[in-house]
C-alpha cells in the first residue's frame, strides 16, 4: 500500500500528461490526413475502390489485421486531440489573448474540436458495431439532413448558405496556408524549421482547396432543390476525377493532404504546447 502511495506521488504533473495527450492527438490527426492522401492518390489512378475521406480511412482500418487495435488507438488519439482543442479554445492554452483576431482563432479551434470529436465518435461506433460501409451511411445521412433543411422556410437558401460556410472554411485554410508564420509555433532548430514549415504552407492550401468541391456540390444541390446531390467530403473529392485532367488534380490534392498530415506529425514532435498550469486532472 505504501509503495502504491509512493508511485502515486511520483506520477507526472497534469501539464506533462496534457502535453503528452496533445502530442498523441497531433499524431492521430497526421495519420488521418496521410491516409486520406494515400487513398486519394490510389483512387486517382484507379488502384483502389476505397472511398477517400476520414470515414474511408476508418473503414479501411477496420478491415486490416488487428483492425480493432488500430481503431482503438486512432480513436484514443483523436479524443486526445479534442481535449487539446478544448484547452486551446476555452483555456487559451496558446496564449492568444482576447482581441477579435484571437477570439476568432479560438472559436475556430473549438469548431475543429467538435469536428474531430464527431470523427472520434465514428471510430468508436465502427469499433462497436463493425458495420460494412460507414461511408455510404454518411452520404445517406447527409442527404437526409439536406432534405430536412430544404423542408424549412427558405430551405434552399439555407442549404446554399451551408455551402458558402464550407467554402469560407476552405478559403480560410488557403489564406492561413499562405500568410501564417507556422515557425513561431514550433520549438526546433532554425534548420529543421526551414525544412518542415513548407509542409504546413502546402498542406493548409491543399486542405482548403479540398473543401471547394464539397462546397460547390452543396450549393448546387440548393440551387437545384435536390438533396440527392449531397455527398461526403471524400465523395466530393472523387467527383473531381471526372474533370479534364481530373486524375492529376486528385494526385496534387492527395500530395497536399499528405503534406498536411506530415506537418501534423511535426507538430506532435516540435509544437510549443503550453497546457494551463492551473488545470489539475487529479
CSV table of C-alpha atoms in Angstrom, one decimal:
chain,number,residue,atom,x,y,z
A,1,UNK,CA,0.0,0.0,0.0
A,2,UNK,CA,2.8,2.4,0.9
A,3,UNK,CA,4.5,1.5,-2.5
A,4,UNK,CA,1.3,2.4,-4.3
A,5,UNK,CA,1.2,5.8,-2.5
A,6,UNK,CA,4.8,6.4,-3.4
A,7,UNK,CA,4.2,5.7,-7.1
A,8,UNK,CA,1.1,8.0,-7.0
A,9,UNK,CA,3.2,10.8,-5.6
A,10,UNK,CA,5.8,10.3,-8.4
A,11,UNK,CA,3.1,10.5,-11.1
A,12,UNK,CA,3.7,13.1,-13.9
A,13,UNK,CA,2.2,16.5,-13.2
A,14,UNK,CA,-1.0,17.4,-15.0
A,15,UNK,CA,0.7,19.7,-17.6
A,16,UNK,CA,3.1,16.9,-18.5
A,17,UNK,CA,0.1,14.5,-19.0
A,18,UNK,CA,-1.8,17.0,-21.1
A,19,UNK,CA,1.2,17.8,-23.3
A,20,UNK,CA,1.7,14.0,-23.9
A,21,UNK,CA,-2.0,13.7,-24.9
A,22,UNK,CA,-1.8,16.7,-27.2
A,23,UNK,CA,1.2,15.3,-29.0
A,24,UNK,CA,-0.5,11.9,-29.3
A,25,UNK,CA,-3.5,13.8,-30.7
A,26,UNK,CA,-1.4,15.6,-33.3
A,27,UNK,CA,0.0,12.2,-34.4
A,28,UNK,CA,-3.6,10.8,-34.8
A,29,UNK,CA,-4.5,13.8,-36.9
A,30,UNK,CA,-1.5,13.3,-39.1
A,31,UNK,CA,-2.3,9.6,-39.5
A,32,UNK,CA,-5.8,10.5,-40.7
A,33,UNK,CA,-4.7,13.0,-43.3
A,34,UNK,CA,-1.7,11.0,-44.6
A,35,UNK,CA,-4.1,8.0,-45.0
A,36,UNK,CA,-6.7,10.2,-46.8
A,37,UNK,CA,-4.0,11.4,-49.2
A,38,UNK,CA,-2.8,7.8,-49.9
A,39,UNK,CA,-6.3,6.6,-50.6
A,40,UNK,CA,-7.0,9.6,-52.8
A,41,UNK,CA,-3.8,9.0,-54.7
A,42,UNK,CA,-4.7,5.4,-55.3
A,43,UNK,CA,-8.2,6.4,-56.3
A,44,UNK,CA,-6.9,8.9,-58.8
A,45,UNK,CA,-5.0,6.2,-60.6
A,46,UNK,CA,-7.8,3.5,-60.3
A,47,UNK,CA,-5.7,1.4,-57.9
A,48,UNK,CA,-8.4,1.1,-55.3
A,49,UNK,CA,-12.2,1.3,-54.8
A,50,UNK,CA,-11.8,2.5,-51.3
A,51,UNK,CA,-13.6,5.8,-50.7
A,52,UNK,CA,-11.4,8.8,-49.7
A,53,UNK,CA,-12.2,10.9,-46.6
A,54,UNK,CA,-11.9,10.3,-42.9
A,55,UNK,CA,-14.6,7.7,-42.7
A,56,UNK,CA,-13.0,5.9,-45.6
A,57,UNK,CA,-9.8,5.7,-43.5
A,58,UNK,CA,-11.8,4.3,-40.6
A,59,UNK,CA,-13.5,1.7,-42.9
A,60,UNK,CA,-10.1,0.7,-44.3
A,61,UNK,CA,-8.5,0.3,-40.9
A,62,UNK,CA,-11.5,-1.9,-39.7
A,63,UNK,CA,-10.6,-4.3,-42.5
A,64,UNK,CA,-6.9,-4.6,-41.6
A,65,UNK,CA,-5.3,-7.3,-39.4
A,66,UNK,CA,-5.7,-6.1,-35.8
A,67,UNK,CA,-8.3,-3.7,-37.0
A,68,UNK,CA,-9.8,-3.2,-33.6
A,69,UNK,CA,-6.4,-2.3,-32.1
A,70,UNK,CA,-5.8,0.2,-34.9
A,71,UNK,CA,-9.3,1.8,-34.5
A,72,UNK,CA,-9.0,2.0,-30.7
A,73,UNK,CA,-5.6,3.7,-30.9
A,74,UNK,CA,-6.8,6.1,-33.6
A,75,UNK,CA,-10.0,6.9,-31.6
A,76,UNK,CA,-8.0,7.5,-28.4
A,77,UNK,CA,-5.6,9.8,-30.3
A,78,UNK,CA,-8.5,11.8,-31.8
A,79,UNK,CA,-10.1,12.2,-28.4
A,80,UNK,CA,-6.7,13.4,-27.1
A,81,UNK,CA,-6.7,16.0,-29.9
A,82,UNK,CA,-10.2,17.1,-29.0
A,83,UNK,CA,-9.0,17.6,-25.4
A,84,UNK,CA,-6.2,19.8,-26.7
A,85,UNK,CA,-8.6,21.8,-28.8
A,86,UNK,CA,-10.7,22.4,-25.7
A,87,UNK,CA,-7.7,23.7,-23.8
A,88,UNK,CA,-6.9,26.0,-26.8
A,89,UNK,CA,-10.4,27.3,-27.2
A,90,UNK,CA,-11.6,27.5,-23.6
A,91,UNK,CA,-8.5,27.9,-21.6
A,92,UNK,CA,-6.4,29.8,-24.2
A,93,UNK,CA,-3.5,27.3,-24.0
A,94,UNK,CA,-1.7,29.1,-26.8
A,95,UNK,CA,-1.9,32.5,-25.1
A,96,UNK,CA,-3.7,34.1,-28.0
A,97,UNK,CA,-5.4,36.7,-25.8
A,98,UNK,CA,-8.9,38.2,-26.1
A,99,UNK,CA,-8.8,40.6,-29.1
A,100,UNK,CA,-11.0,40.0,-32.0
A,101,UNK,CA,-8.5,38.0,-34.0
A,102,UNK,CA,-7.6,35.8,-31.0
A,103,UNK,CA,-11.3,35.1,-30.3
A,104,UNK,CA,-11.9,34.2,-34.0
A,105,UNK,CA,-9.0,31.8,-33.8
A,106,UNK,CA,-10.2,30.2,-30.6
A,107,UNK,CA,-13.7,29.8,-32.0
A,108,UNK,CA,-12.1,28.0,-35.0
A,109,UNK,CA,-10.2,25.8,-32.7
A,110,UNK,CA,-13.5,25.0,-30.8
A,111,UNK,CA,-15.2,24.1,-34.1
A,112,UNK,CA,-12.2,21.9,-35.0
A,113,UNK,CA,-12.6,20.2,-31.7
A,114,UNK,CA,-16.3,19.4,-32.5
A,115,UNK,CA,-15.4,18.0,-35.9
A,116,UNK,CA,-12.7,15.8,-34.6
A,117,UNK,CA,-15.0,14.7,-31.7
A,118,UNK,CA,-17.5,13.6,-34.3
A,119,UNK,CA,-14.8,11.7,-36.2
A,120,UNK,CA,-13.6,10.1,-32.9
A,121,UNK,CA,-17.2,9.0,-32.2
A,122,UNK,CA,-17.4,7.5,-35.6
A,123,UNK,CA,-14.2,5.5,-35.0
A,124,UNK,CA,-15.7,4.0,-31.8
A,125,UNK,CA,-19.0,3.4,-33.4
A,126,UNK,CA,-17.3,1.3,-36.1
A,127,UNK,CA,-15.3,-0.4,-33.3
A,128,UNK,CA,-18.6,-1.2,-31.5
A,129,UNK,CA,-20.8,-2.1,-34.4
A,130,UNK,CA,-18.3,-3.1,-37.2
A,131,UNK,CA,-20.9,-2.3,-40.0
A,132,UNK,CA,-19.8,-2.8,-43.6
A,133,UNK,CA,-19.8,0.6,-45.2
A,134,UNK,CA,-19.8,3.7,-42.9
A,135,UNK,CA,-19.1,5.9,-45.9
A,136,UNK,CA,-22.3,5.1,-47.7
A,137,UNK,CA,-24.1,5.6,-44.4
A,138,UNK,CA,-22.5,9.1,-44.1
A,139,UNK,CA,-23.7,10.1,-47.6
A,140,UNK,CA,-27.2,8.9,-46.9
A,141,UNK,CA,-27.3,10.8,-43.6
A,142,UNK,CA,-26.0,14.0,-45.2
A,143,UNK,CA,-28.7,13.7,-47.9
A,144,UNK,CA,-31.4,13.2,-45.2
A,145,UNK,CA,-30.2,16.3,-43.3
A,146,UNK,CA,-30.3,18.3,-46.5
A,147,UNK,CA,-33.9,17.2,-47.2
A,148,UNK,CA,-34.9,18.2,-43.7
A,149,UNK,CA,-33.2,21.6,-44.2
A,150,UNK,CA,-34.9,22.2,-47.5
A,151,UNK,CA,-38.3,21.5,-46.0
A,152,UNK,CA,-37.9,24.6,-43.8
A,153,UNK,CA,-38.9,28.0,-44.9
A,154,UNK,CA,-36.2,29.3,-47.3
A,155,UNK,CA,-34.6,25.9,-47.1
A,156,UNK,CA,-32.9,26.2,-50.4
A,157,UNK,CA,-31.3,29.5,-49.4
A,158,UNK,CA,-30.2,27.9,-46.1
A,159,UNK,CA,-28.6,25.0,-47.9
A,160,UNK,CA,-26.8,27.4,-50.2
A,161,UNK,CA,-25.7,29.2,-47.1
A,162,UNK,CA,-24.2,25.9,-45.7
A,163,UNK,CA,-22.3,25.6,-49.0
A,164,UNK,CA,-21.0,29.1,-48.5
A,165,UNK,CA,-19.8,28.3,-45.0
A,166,UNK,CA,-17.9,25.3,-46.3
A,167,UNK,CA,-16.4,27.5,-49.0
A,168,UNK,CA,-15.5,30.0,-46.3
A,169,UNK,CA,-13.7,27.3,-44.3
A,170,UNK,CA,-11.8,26.3,-47.4
A,171,UNK,CA,-10.8,29.9,-48.2
A,172,UNK,CA,-9.7,30.4,-44.6
A,173,UNK,CA,-7.4,27.4,-44.8
A,174,UNK,CA,-5.9,28.7,-48.1
A,175,UNK,CA,-5.3,32.2,-46.6
A,176,UNK,CA,-3.8,30.6,-43.5
A,177,UNK,CA,-1.5,28.5,-45.6
A,178,UNK,CA,-0.3,31.5,-47.5
A,179,UNK,CA,0.0,34.0,-44.7
A,180,UNK,CA,0.6,32.2,-41.4
A,181,UNK,CA,4.0,32.1,-39.8
A,182,UNK,CA,4.0,28.4,-38.7
A,183,UNK,CA,7.5,28.5,-37.4
A,184,UNK,CA,6.5,30.6,-34.4
A,185,UNK,CA,4.5,27.6,-33.1
A,186,UNK,CA,7.4,25.2,-33.3
A,187,UNK,CA,10.3,24.6,-30.8
A,188,UNK,CA,13.0,23.4,-33.2
A,189,UNK,CA,16.3,24.5,-34.7
A,190,UNK,CA,16.3,27.1,-37.5
A,191,UNK,CA,17.5,24.4,-39.9
A,192,UNK,CA,14.7,21.9,-39.1
A,193,UNK,CA,12.0,24.6,-39.1
A,194,UNK,CA,13.0,25.8,-42.5
A,195,UNK,CA,12.7,22.3,-43.8
A,196,UNK,CA,9.3,21.4,-42.2
A,197,UNK,CA,7.4,24.7,-42.4
A,198,UNK,CA,6.8,24.4,-46.2
A,199,UNK,CA,4.8,21.3,-45.4
A,200,UNK,CA,2.4,23.5,-43.5
A,201,UNK,CA,2.0,26.0,-46.2
A,202,UNK,CA,1.4,23.4,-48.9
A,203,UNK,CA,-0.8,21.3,-46.6
A,204,UNK,CA,-3.1,24.1,-45.5
A,205,UNK,CA,-3.6,25.4,-49.0
A,206,UNK,CA,-4.3,21.9,-50.2
A,207,UNK,CA,-6.8,21.2,-47.4
A,208,UNK,CA,-8.5,24.5,-48.1
A,209,UNK,CA,-8.9,23.7,-51.8
A,210,UNK,CA,-10.1,20.2,-51.0
A,211,UNK,CA,-13.2,21.8,-49.4
A,212,UNK,CA,-14.2,23.6,-52.7
A,213,UNK,CA,-15.8,20.6,-54.4
A,214,UNK,CA,-18.0,19.8,-51.4
A,215,UNK,CA,-19.0,23.4,-51.1
A,216,UNK,CA,-19.8,23.5,-54.8
A,217,UNK,CA,-22.0,20.4,-54.6
A,218,UNK,CA,-23.9,21.6,-51.6
A,219,UNK,CA,-24.6,25.0,-53.2
A,220,UNK,CA,-25.6,23.3,-56.5
A,221,UNK,CA,-28.0,21.0,-54.6
A,222,UNK,CA,-29.5,24.1,-53.0
A,223,UNK,CA,-30.0,25.8,-56.4
A,224,UNK,CA,-31.5,22.6,-58.0
A,225,UNK,CA,-33.5,21.6,-54.9
A,226,UNK,CA,-32.0,18.2,-55.0
A,227,UNK,CA,-30.8,16.7,-51.8
A,228,UNK,CA,-29.5,13.6,-53.7
A,229,UNK,CA,-26.7,15.8,-55.0
A,230,UNK,CA,-25.2,15.9,-51.5
A,231,UNK,CA,-22.3,13.6,-50.7
A,232,UNK,CA,-19.4,13.3,-48.3
A,233,UNK,CA,-16.1,15.1,-48.2
A,234,UNK,CA,-14.4,12.1,-49.8
A,235,UNK,CA,-17.1,11.6,-52.4
A,236,UNK,CA,-16.9,15.3,-53.4
A,237,UNK,CA,-13.1,15.0,-53.9
A,238,UNK,CA,-13.6,11.9,-56.0
A,239,UNK,CA,-16.0,13.8,-58.3
A,240,UNK,CA,-13.0,15.9,-59.4
A,241,UNK,CA,-11.8,12.8,-61.3
A,242,UNK,CA,-14.4,13.4,-64.0
A,243,UNK,CA,-13.0,16.8,-64.9
A,244,UNK,CA,-10.4,17.3,-67.6
A,245,UNK,CA,-7.0,16.4,-66.0
A,246,UNK,CA,-9.0,15.1,-63.1
A,247,UNK,CA,-6.6,12.3,-62.0
A,248,UNK,CA,-3.7,14.9,-62.0
A,249,UNK,CA,-5.8,17.3,-59.9
A,250,UNK,CA,-6.6,14.5,-57.5
A,251,UNK,CA,-3.0,13.5,-57.3
A,252,UNK,CA,-1.9,17.0,-56.5
A,253,UNK,CA,-4.6,17.2,-53.8
A,254,UNK,CA,-3.5,13.9,-52.4
A,255,UNK,CA,0.1,15.1,-52.1
A,256,UNK,CA,-1.1,18.3,-50.4
A,257,UNK,CA,-3.2,16.4,-47.9
A,258,UNK,CA,-0.2,14.1,-47.2
A,259,UNK,CA,1.9,17.2,-46.6
A,260,UNK,CA,-0.7,18.4,-44.1
A,261,UNK,CA,-0.6,15.1,-42.3
A,262,UNK,CA,3.2,15.1,-42.3
A,263,UNK,CA,3.1,18.5,-40.7
A,264,UNK,CA,0.8,17.2,-38.0
A,265,UNK,CA,3.4,14.7,-37.2
A,266,UNK,CA,5.9,17.5,-37.0
A,267,UNK,CA,3.6,19.4,-34.6
A,268,UNK,CA,3.4,16.2,-32.5
A,269,UNK,CA,7.1,16.4,-32.1
A,270,UNK,CA,8.0,20.1,-32.1
A,271,UNK,CA,5.0,22.2,-31.4
A,272,UNK,CA,5.1,24.6,-28.4
A,273,UNK,CA,2.5,23.1,-26.1
A,274,UNK,CA,1.7,25.1,-23.0
A,275,UNK,CA,-1.1,23.5,-21.0
A,276,UNK,CA,-2.8,25.8,-18.5
A,277,UNK,CA,-0.8,25.4,-15.2
A,278,UNK,CA,-3.8,26.0,-13.0
A,279,UNK,CA,-5.7,23.0,-14.5
A,280,UNK,CA,-5.5,19.9,-12.4
A,281,UNK,CA,-6.9,16.5,-13.5
A,282,UNK,CA,-6.4,14.9,-10.1
